[in-house]
Tab-separated table of C-alpha atoms and ligand atoms in Angstrom:
chain	number	residue	atom	x	y	z
A	1	MET	CA	-47.491	17.569	7.887
A	2	ASN	CA	-48.137	16.224	11.445
A	3	PHE	CA	-45.201	14.298	12.931
A	4	SER	CA	-45.899	12.493	16.153
A	5	PHE	CA	-44.186	13.340	19.423
A	6	GLU	CA	-42.776	9.753	19.561
A	7	LEU	CA	-41.180	10.108	16.123
A	8	ILE	CA	-39.756	13.559	16.958
A	9	SER	CA	-38.260	12.441	20.211
A	10	LEU	CA	-36.887	9.240	18.725
A	11	LEU	CA	-35.127	11.263	16.016
A	12	ARG	CA	-33.743	13.755	18.644
A	13	ARG	CA	-32.055	10.911	20.648
A	14	THR	CA	-30.944	8.479	18.013
A	15	SER	CA	-27.516	8.200	16.690
A	16	LYS	CA	-28.014	5.355	14.403
A	17	LEU	CA	-30.056	6.471	11.451
A	18	VAL	CA	-29.879	5.133	7.967
A	19	ALA	CA	-31.690	6.637	4.923
A	20	LEU	CA	-32.190	4.907	1.508
A	21	THR	CA	-33.101	7.152	-1.353
A	22	GLY	CA	-34.278	6.569	-4.891
A	23	ALA	CA	-35.104	8.474	-7.981
A	24	GLY	CA	-38.107	10.239	-6.342
A	25	VAL	CA	-35.685	12.365	-4.265
A	26	SER	CA	-34.260	13.885	-7.440
A	27	GLN	CA	-37.698	14.387	-9.103
A	28	GLU	CA	-38.037	17.921	-7.651
A	29	SER	CA	-34.545	18.736	-9.160
A	30	GLY	CA	-36.107	18.146	-12.541
A	31	LEU	CA	-34.822	14.576	-13.208
A	32	ARG	CA	-37.258	11.925	-14.317
A	33	THR	CA	-37.793	8.999	-11.927
A	34	PHE	CA	-36.630	5.689	-13.173
A	35	ARG	CA	-40.022	4.272	-13.973
A	36	ASP	CA	-41.445	7.514	-15.560
A	37	ALA	CA	-42.065	7.417	-19.258
A	38	GLN	CA	-39.039	8.379	-21.288
A	39	THR	CA	-39.372	11.404	-23.606
A	40	GLY	CA	-38.568	12.417	-27.167
A	41	LEU	CA	-35.956	10.275	-28.986
A	42	TRP	CA	-35.934	7.871	-26.078
A	43	SER	CA	-39.708	7.268	-25.582
A	44	GLN	CA	-39.571	4.062	-27.704
A	45	TYR	CA	-37.225	2.418	-25.198
A	46	LYS	CA	-37.785	1.168	-21.705
A	47	PRO	CA	-34.900	2.182	-19.333
A	48	GLU	CA	-34.651	-1.577	-18.330
A	49	GLU	CA	-33.984	-2.475	-21.992
A	50	LEU	CA	-31.033	-0.028	-22.241
A	51	ALA	CA	-29.469	-0.527	-18.824
A	52	SER	CA	-27.977	-3.986	-19.219
A	53	PRO	CA	-24.908	-5.694	-20.430
A	54	GLU	CA	-26.814	-7.437	-23.171
A	55	ALA	CA	-28.129	-4.111	-24.473
A	56	PHE	CA	-24.489	-2.800	-24.487
A	57	ARG	CA	-23.271	-5.873	-26.330
A	58	ARG	CA	-26.011	-5.685	-28.792
A	59	ASP	CA	-25.865	-1.937	-29.544
A	60	PRO	CA	-23.058	-0.214	-27.596
A	61	LYS	CA	-23.638	3.073	-29.296
A	62	LEU	CA	-27.285	3.238	-28.383
A	63	VAL	CA	-26.591	2.657	-24.698
A	64	TRP	CA	-23.637	5.047	-24.687
A	65	ASP	CA	-25.749	7.747	-26.320
A	66	TRP	CA	-28.538	7.246	-23.844
A	67	TYR	CA	-26.146	7.674	-20.909
A	68	ALA	CA	-24.555	10.675	-22.597
A	69	TRP	CA	-28.052	12.222	-22.706
A	70	ARG	CA	-28.708	11.436	-19.093
A	71	ARG	CA	-25.252	12.740	-18.124
A	72	GLU	CA	-26.025	16.088	-19.821
A	73	ALA	CA	-29.394	16.228	-17.979
A	74	VAL	CA	-27.712	15.665	-14.774
A	75	LYS	CA	-25.063	18.379	-15.327
A	76	GLY	CA	-27.731	21.109	-15.496
A	77	VAL	CA	-29.497	20.225	-12.265
A	78	ARG	CA	-29.045	21.235	-8.607
A	79	PRO	CA	-29.968	19.537	-5.296
A	80	ASN	CA	-33.423	20.412	-4.016
A	81	PRO	CA	-34.612	21.029	-0.413
A	82	GLY	CA	-34.988	17.182	0.102
A	83	HIS	CA	-31.279	16.726	-0.585
A	84	TYR	CA	-30.337	19.616	1.636
A	85	ALA	CA	-32.552	18.283	4.415
A	86	LEU	CA	-30.713	14.965	4.249
A	87	ALA	CA	-27.418	16.721	4.437
A	88	GLU	CA	-28.680	18.543	7.560
A	89	ILE	CA	-29.619	15.251	9.110
A	90	GLU	CA	-26.157	13.994	8.461
A	91	LYS	CA	-24.796	16.864	10.506
A	92	ARG	CA	-27.303	16.370	13.387
A	93	VAL	CA	-27.159	12.596	13.695
A	94	PRO	CA	-23.546	11.475	14.441
A	95	GLU	CA	-23.547	7.998	12.933
A	96	SER	CA	-26.101	8.449	10.193
A	97	ILE	CA	-25.590	6.909	6.798
A	98	LEU	CA	-27.096	7.721	3.552
A	99	ILE	CA	-27.430	4.937	1.022
A	100	THR	CA	-28.597	5.952	-2.474
A	101	GLN	CA	-29.663	4.081	-5.530
A	102	ASN	CA	-29.232	7.309	-7.514
A	103	VAL	CA	-26.387	7.763	-9.924
A	104	ASP	CA	-26.819	11.569	-10.193
A	105	GLY	CA	-24.329	12.702	-7.476
A	106	LEU	CA	-26.839	15.208	-6.111
A	107	HIS	CA	-26.431	13.981	-2.435
A	108	ARG	CA	-22.686	14.675	-2.508
A	109	MET	CA	-23.370	18.046	-4.205
A	110	ALA	CA	-25.766	18.862	-1.309
A	111	GLY	CA	-23.042	18.043	1.282
A	112	ASN	CA	-23.511	14.475	2.342
A	113	GLN	CA	-20.284	12.641	3.031
A	114	ARG	CA	-21.250	9.445	4.718
A	115	LEU	CA	-22.786	8.229	1.507
A	116	ILE	CA	-22.996	4.915	-0.007
A	117	GLU	CA	-23.639	4.946	-3.826
A	118	LEU	CA	-25.063	1.511	-4.335
A	119	HIS	CA	-25.662	1.819	-8.144
A	120	GLY	CA	-22.544	3.795	-9.024
A	121	ASN	CA	-22.275	7.249	-10.538
A	122	ILE	CA	-23.213	8.468	-13.931
A	123	GLN	CA	-20.321	10.970	-14.194
A	124	ARG	CA	-17.783	8.300	-13.825
A	125	VAL	CA	-16.718	6.402	-16.997
A	126	ARG	CA	-14.634	3.188	-17.161
A	127	CYS	CA	-13.448	0.594	-19.570
A	128	ALA	CA	-16.050	-2.237	-20.063
A	129	ASP	CA	-13.093	-4.711	-20.349
A	130	CYS	CA	-10.178	-3.682	-18.026
A	131	CYS	CA	-12.261	-1.346	-15.721
A	132	THR	CA	-9.668	1.479	-16.018
A	133	TYR	CA	-11.400	4.821	-15.239
A	134	ALA	CA	-11.301	7.394	-17.995
A	135	GLU	CA	-10.990	11.138	-17.089
A	136	THR	CA	-11.607	12.343	-20.509
A	137	TRP	CA	-12.960	10.883	-23.827
A	138	GLY	CA	-13.523	12.108	-27.219
A	139	ASP	CA	-17.000	13.236	-28.329
A	140	ASP	CA	-16.854	11.512	-31.710
A	141	THR	CA	-20.501	10.972	-32.547
A	142	GLU	CA	-19.902	7.968	-34.765
A	143	SER	CA	-18.670	5.477	-32.288
A	144	VAL	CA	-18.246	4.596	-28.656
A	145	PRO	CA	-15.021	6.107	-27.118
A	146	GLN	CA	-12.297	3.605	-26.391
A	147	CYS	CA	-10.081	2.947	-23.373
A	148	SER	CA	-6.657	4.477	-23.662
A	149	ALA	CA	-5.078	1.569	-21.858
A	150	CYS	CA	-6.609	-1.511	-23.686
A	151	GLY	CA	-8.758	-0.220	-26.398
A	152	GLY	CA	-11.895	-1.670	-24.836
A	153	LEU	CA	-15.170	0.238	-25.197
A	154	LEU	CA	-15.904	2.816	-22.489
A	155	ARG	CA	-19.159	2.632	-20.389
A	156	PRO	CA	-20.697	4.459	-17.438
A	157	ASP	CA	-19.671	3.317	-14.073
A	158	VAL	CA	-23.149	2.394	-13.003
A	159	VAL	CA	-24.767	-0.984	-12.013
A	160	TRP	CA	-26.834	-2.511	-14.818
A	161	PHE	CA	-29.526	-4.955	-14.644
A	162	GLY	CA	-28.091	-8.452	-14.139
A	163	GLU	CA	-24.794	-7.041	-12.649
A	164	SER	CA	-23.662	-7.375	-9.120
A	165	LEU	CA	-23.528	-4.372	-6.866
A	166	PRO	CA	-20.063	-3.136	-5.739
A	167	ARG	CA	-19.296	-5.616	-2.916
A	168	HIS	CA	-17.947	-3.176	-0.313
A	169	GLN	CA	-20.793	-0.753	-0.808
A	170	LEU	CA	-23.420	-3.565	-0.635
A	171	GLU	CA	-21.797	-5.025	2.588
A	172	ALA	CA	-21.557	-1.654	4.181
A	173	ALA	CA	-25.295	-0.899	3.403
A	174	VAL	CA	-26.385	-4.280	4.655
A	175	GLU	CA	-24.416	-3.711	7.961
A	176	ALA	CA	-25.884	-0.281	8.306
A	177	ALA	CA	-29.460	-1.390	7.745
A	178	ARG	CA	-29.111	-4.380	10.286
A	179	THR	CA	-27.630	-2.169	13.028
A	180	CYS	CA	-29.638	1.011	12.823
A	181	GLU	CA	-32.355	2.191	15.133
A	182	VAL	CA	-34.244	4.289	12.402
A	183	PHE	CA	-34.407	3.432	8.759
A	184	PHE	CA	-35.904	5.965	6.188
A	185	SER	CA	-36.960	4.869	2.740
A	186	ILE	CA	-37.384	7.926	0.588
A	187	GLY	CA	-38.591	8.373	-3.013
A	188	THR	CA	-38.036	4.776	-4.047
A	189	SER	CA	-40.635	2.344	-5.400
A	190	GLY	CA	-38.842	-0.407	-3.556
A	191	VAL	CA	-39.029	-3.024	-6.189
A	192	VAL	CA	-35.433	-3.345	-7.207
A	193	GLN	CA	-33.297	-5.887	-5.282
A	194	PRO	CA	-31.031	-6.001	-3.287
A	195	ALA	CA	-31.692	-2.271	-2.298
A	196	ALA	CA	-35.367	-2.930	-1.628
A	197	SER	CA	-34.548	-5.631	0.900
A	198	LEU	CA	-32.618	-3.151	3.178
A	199	ALA	CA	-35.718	-1.642	4.717
A	200	PHE	CA	-37.039	-5.088	5.445
A	201	ALA	CA	-33.731	-6.202	7.006
A	202	ALA	CA	-33.818	-3.131	9.291
A	203	HIS	CA	-37.415	-3.854	10.163
A	204	ASN	CA	-36.725	-7.454	11.045
A	205	ARG	CA	-33.845	-6.262	13.340
A	206	GLY	CA	-36.302	-3.968	15.223
A	207	ALA	CA	-35.551	-0.662	13.569
A	208	VAL	CA	-38.321	1.967	13.364
A	209	VAL	CA	-39.077	2.197	9.553
A	210	VAL	CA	-40.139	5.588	8.133
A	211	GLU	CA	-41.313	5.854	4.549
A	212	ILE	CA	-41.472	9.102	2.561
A	213	ASN	CA	-42.787	8.623	-0.891
A	214	ALA	CA	-45.217	10.159	-3.437
A	215	GLU	CA	-47.312	6.930	-3.207
A	216	PRO	CA	-47.704	3.740	-1.303
A	217	THR	CA	-45.108	0.978	-1.982
A	218	PRO	CA	-44.720	-2.697	-1.021
A	219	LEU	CA	-42.917	-1.329	2.045
A	220	THR	CA	-45.784	0.733	3.313
A	221	PRO	CA	-47.642	-2.017	5.246
A	222	LYS	CA	-44.450	-2.653	7.265
A	223	ALA	CA	-43.582	0.919	7.823
A	224	ASN	CA	-43.988	2.310	11.333
A	225	TYR	CA	-44.675	5.779	9.770
A	226	ALA	CA	-45.594	6.462	6.221
A	227	PHE	CA	-45.817	9.986	4.761
A	228	HIS	CA	-47.081	10.232	1.299
A	229	GLY	CA	-46.070	13.405	-0.590
A	230	LYS	CA	-43.041	15.128	-2.082
A	231	SER	CA	-39.810	14.506	-0.275
A	232	GLY	CA	-38.561	17.959	-1.079
A	233	GLU	CA	-41.472	19.306	1.132
A	234	ILE	CA	-41.722	16.583	3.802
A	235	LEU	CA	-37.987	16.283	4.701
A	236	PRO	CA	-37.459	19.965	5.342
A	237	GLU	CA	-40.546	20.048	7.509
A	238	LEU	CA	-39.345	17.112	9.439
A	239	VAL	CA	-35.852	18.598	9.987
A	240	LYS	CA	-37.494	21.831	11.278
A	241	ALA	CA	-39.775	19.882	13.618
A	242	VAL	CA	-37.145	17.754	15.088
A	243	TRP	CA	-33.981	19.988	15.209
A	244	GLU	CA	-35.031	23.675	15.049
B	1	LIG	P1	-38.488	4.495	-9.275
B	1	LIG	O1	-38.639	5.258	-10.517
B	1	LIG	O2	-38.834	3.008	-9.420
B	1	LIG	O3	-39.406	4.951	-8.128
B	1	LIG	C1	-39.381	6.346	-7.685
B	1	LIG	C2	-40.389	6.506	-6.568
B	1	LIG	O4	-40.382	7.786	-6.250
B	1	LIG	C3	-41.828	6.202	-7.021
B	1	LIG	O5	-42.452	5.323	-6.053
B	1	LIG	C4	-42.575	7.538	-7.020
B	1	LIG	O6	-43.904	7.478	-6.579
B	1	LIG	C5	-41.628	8.347	-5.990
B	1	LIG	N1	-41.639	9.779	-6.197
B	1	LIG	C6	-41.766	10.511	-7.365
B	1	LIG	N2	-41.535	11.762	-7.163
B	1	LIG	C7	-41.314	11.930	-5.811
B	1	LIG	C8	-41.147	12.997	-4.926
B	1	LIG	N3	-41.039	14.345	-5.381
B	1	LIG	N4	-41.028	12.824	-3.573
B	1	LIG	C9	-41.048	11.596	-3.113
B	1	LIG	N5	-41.276	10.467	-3.914
B	1	LIG	C10	-41.436	10.677	-5.192
B	1	LIG	O7	-37.052	4.697	-8.851
B	1	LIG	P2	-36.084	3.880	-7.792
B	1	LIG	O8	-36.941	3.221	-6.758
B	1	LIG	O9	-34.996	4.659	-7.459
B	1	LIG	O10	-31.369	0.937	-10.772
B	1	LIG	O11	-35.505	2.680	-8.755
B	1	LIG	C11	-34.572	1.850	-8.282
B	1	LIG	C12	-33.632	1.337	-9.234
B	1	LIG	O12	-34.365	0.906	-10.403
B	1	LIG	C13	-32.798	2.502	-9.885
B	1	LIG	O13	-31.750	2.826	-9.162
B	1	LIG	C14	-32.340	1.809	-11.089
B	1	LIG	C15	-33.586	0.997	-11.571
B	1	LIG	O14	-33.271	-0.222	-11.914
B	1	LIG	C16	-30.423	0.516	-11.730
B	1	LIG	O15	-30.285	1.111	-12.729
B	1	LIG	C17	-29.432	-0.501	-11.234
């Protein structure tokens, strides 16, 4: 991959870098991207039809089981070179912030600490009614586990379609996007709001926008630099070109 001298020198001198990631970053760890076809038992459902409060009200057990299946899939995977390159960028760029739409926890596992998880984390479970977090729950296969505090149904602590994002995380992400010098959009189709608007907010405030994605997205025409390929290959090459 050829990175321009301008991009390399900008990255060497900037302290205000924001990266937004999506499911594509975890694809090389073996996790399916959000808009990939589902497999096996789940192939008859669209993720959008399972990830919503309506779906949970209609059939809580179906939704609980889908997340239990995804939680198990996440347990067996490890960060890939793209995750580690982003952790390296955090070390090199003093005020950098990583914003992720992923709920898999792989960025933290790779070492990122200045991290905003916009859509929650699949490993956390909370009560759908009183929001109390559950550390453990039974694995009764017949029904959805219940909250030990109020008896409500437990659910994953992720953001569903039609729900608001956690306010503090969203405000921090918007502030970071509006004040950064360089904004990376990595492994995201850029179609889900409000996350998708962050790159445009950064662009409107004069930040240099860099896209790394397997294919072009609605952001591509606005990006100052667009690299199309695997983030697990491009990011380590970029880190090497800029900082090694
Ligand atoms: P998507 O599945 O919509 O998009 C993943 C993007 O990653 C696609 O554009 C792929 O081309 C690209 N991609 C695939 N493999 C890649 C690789 N190895 N390297 C780089 N790019 C790759 O996932 P998101 O954009 O994350 O939200 O979806 C956003 C949100 O939609 C999710 O967080 C989820 C869903 O609604 C909620 O559940 C609230």
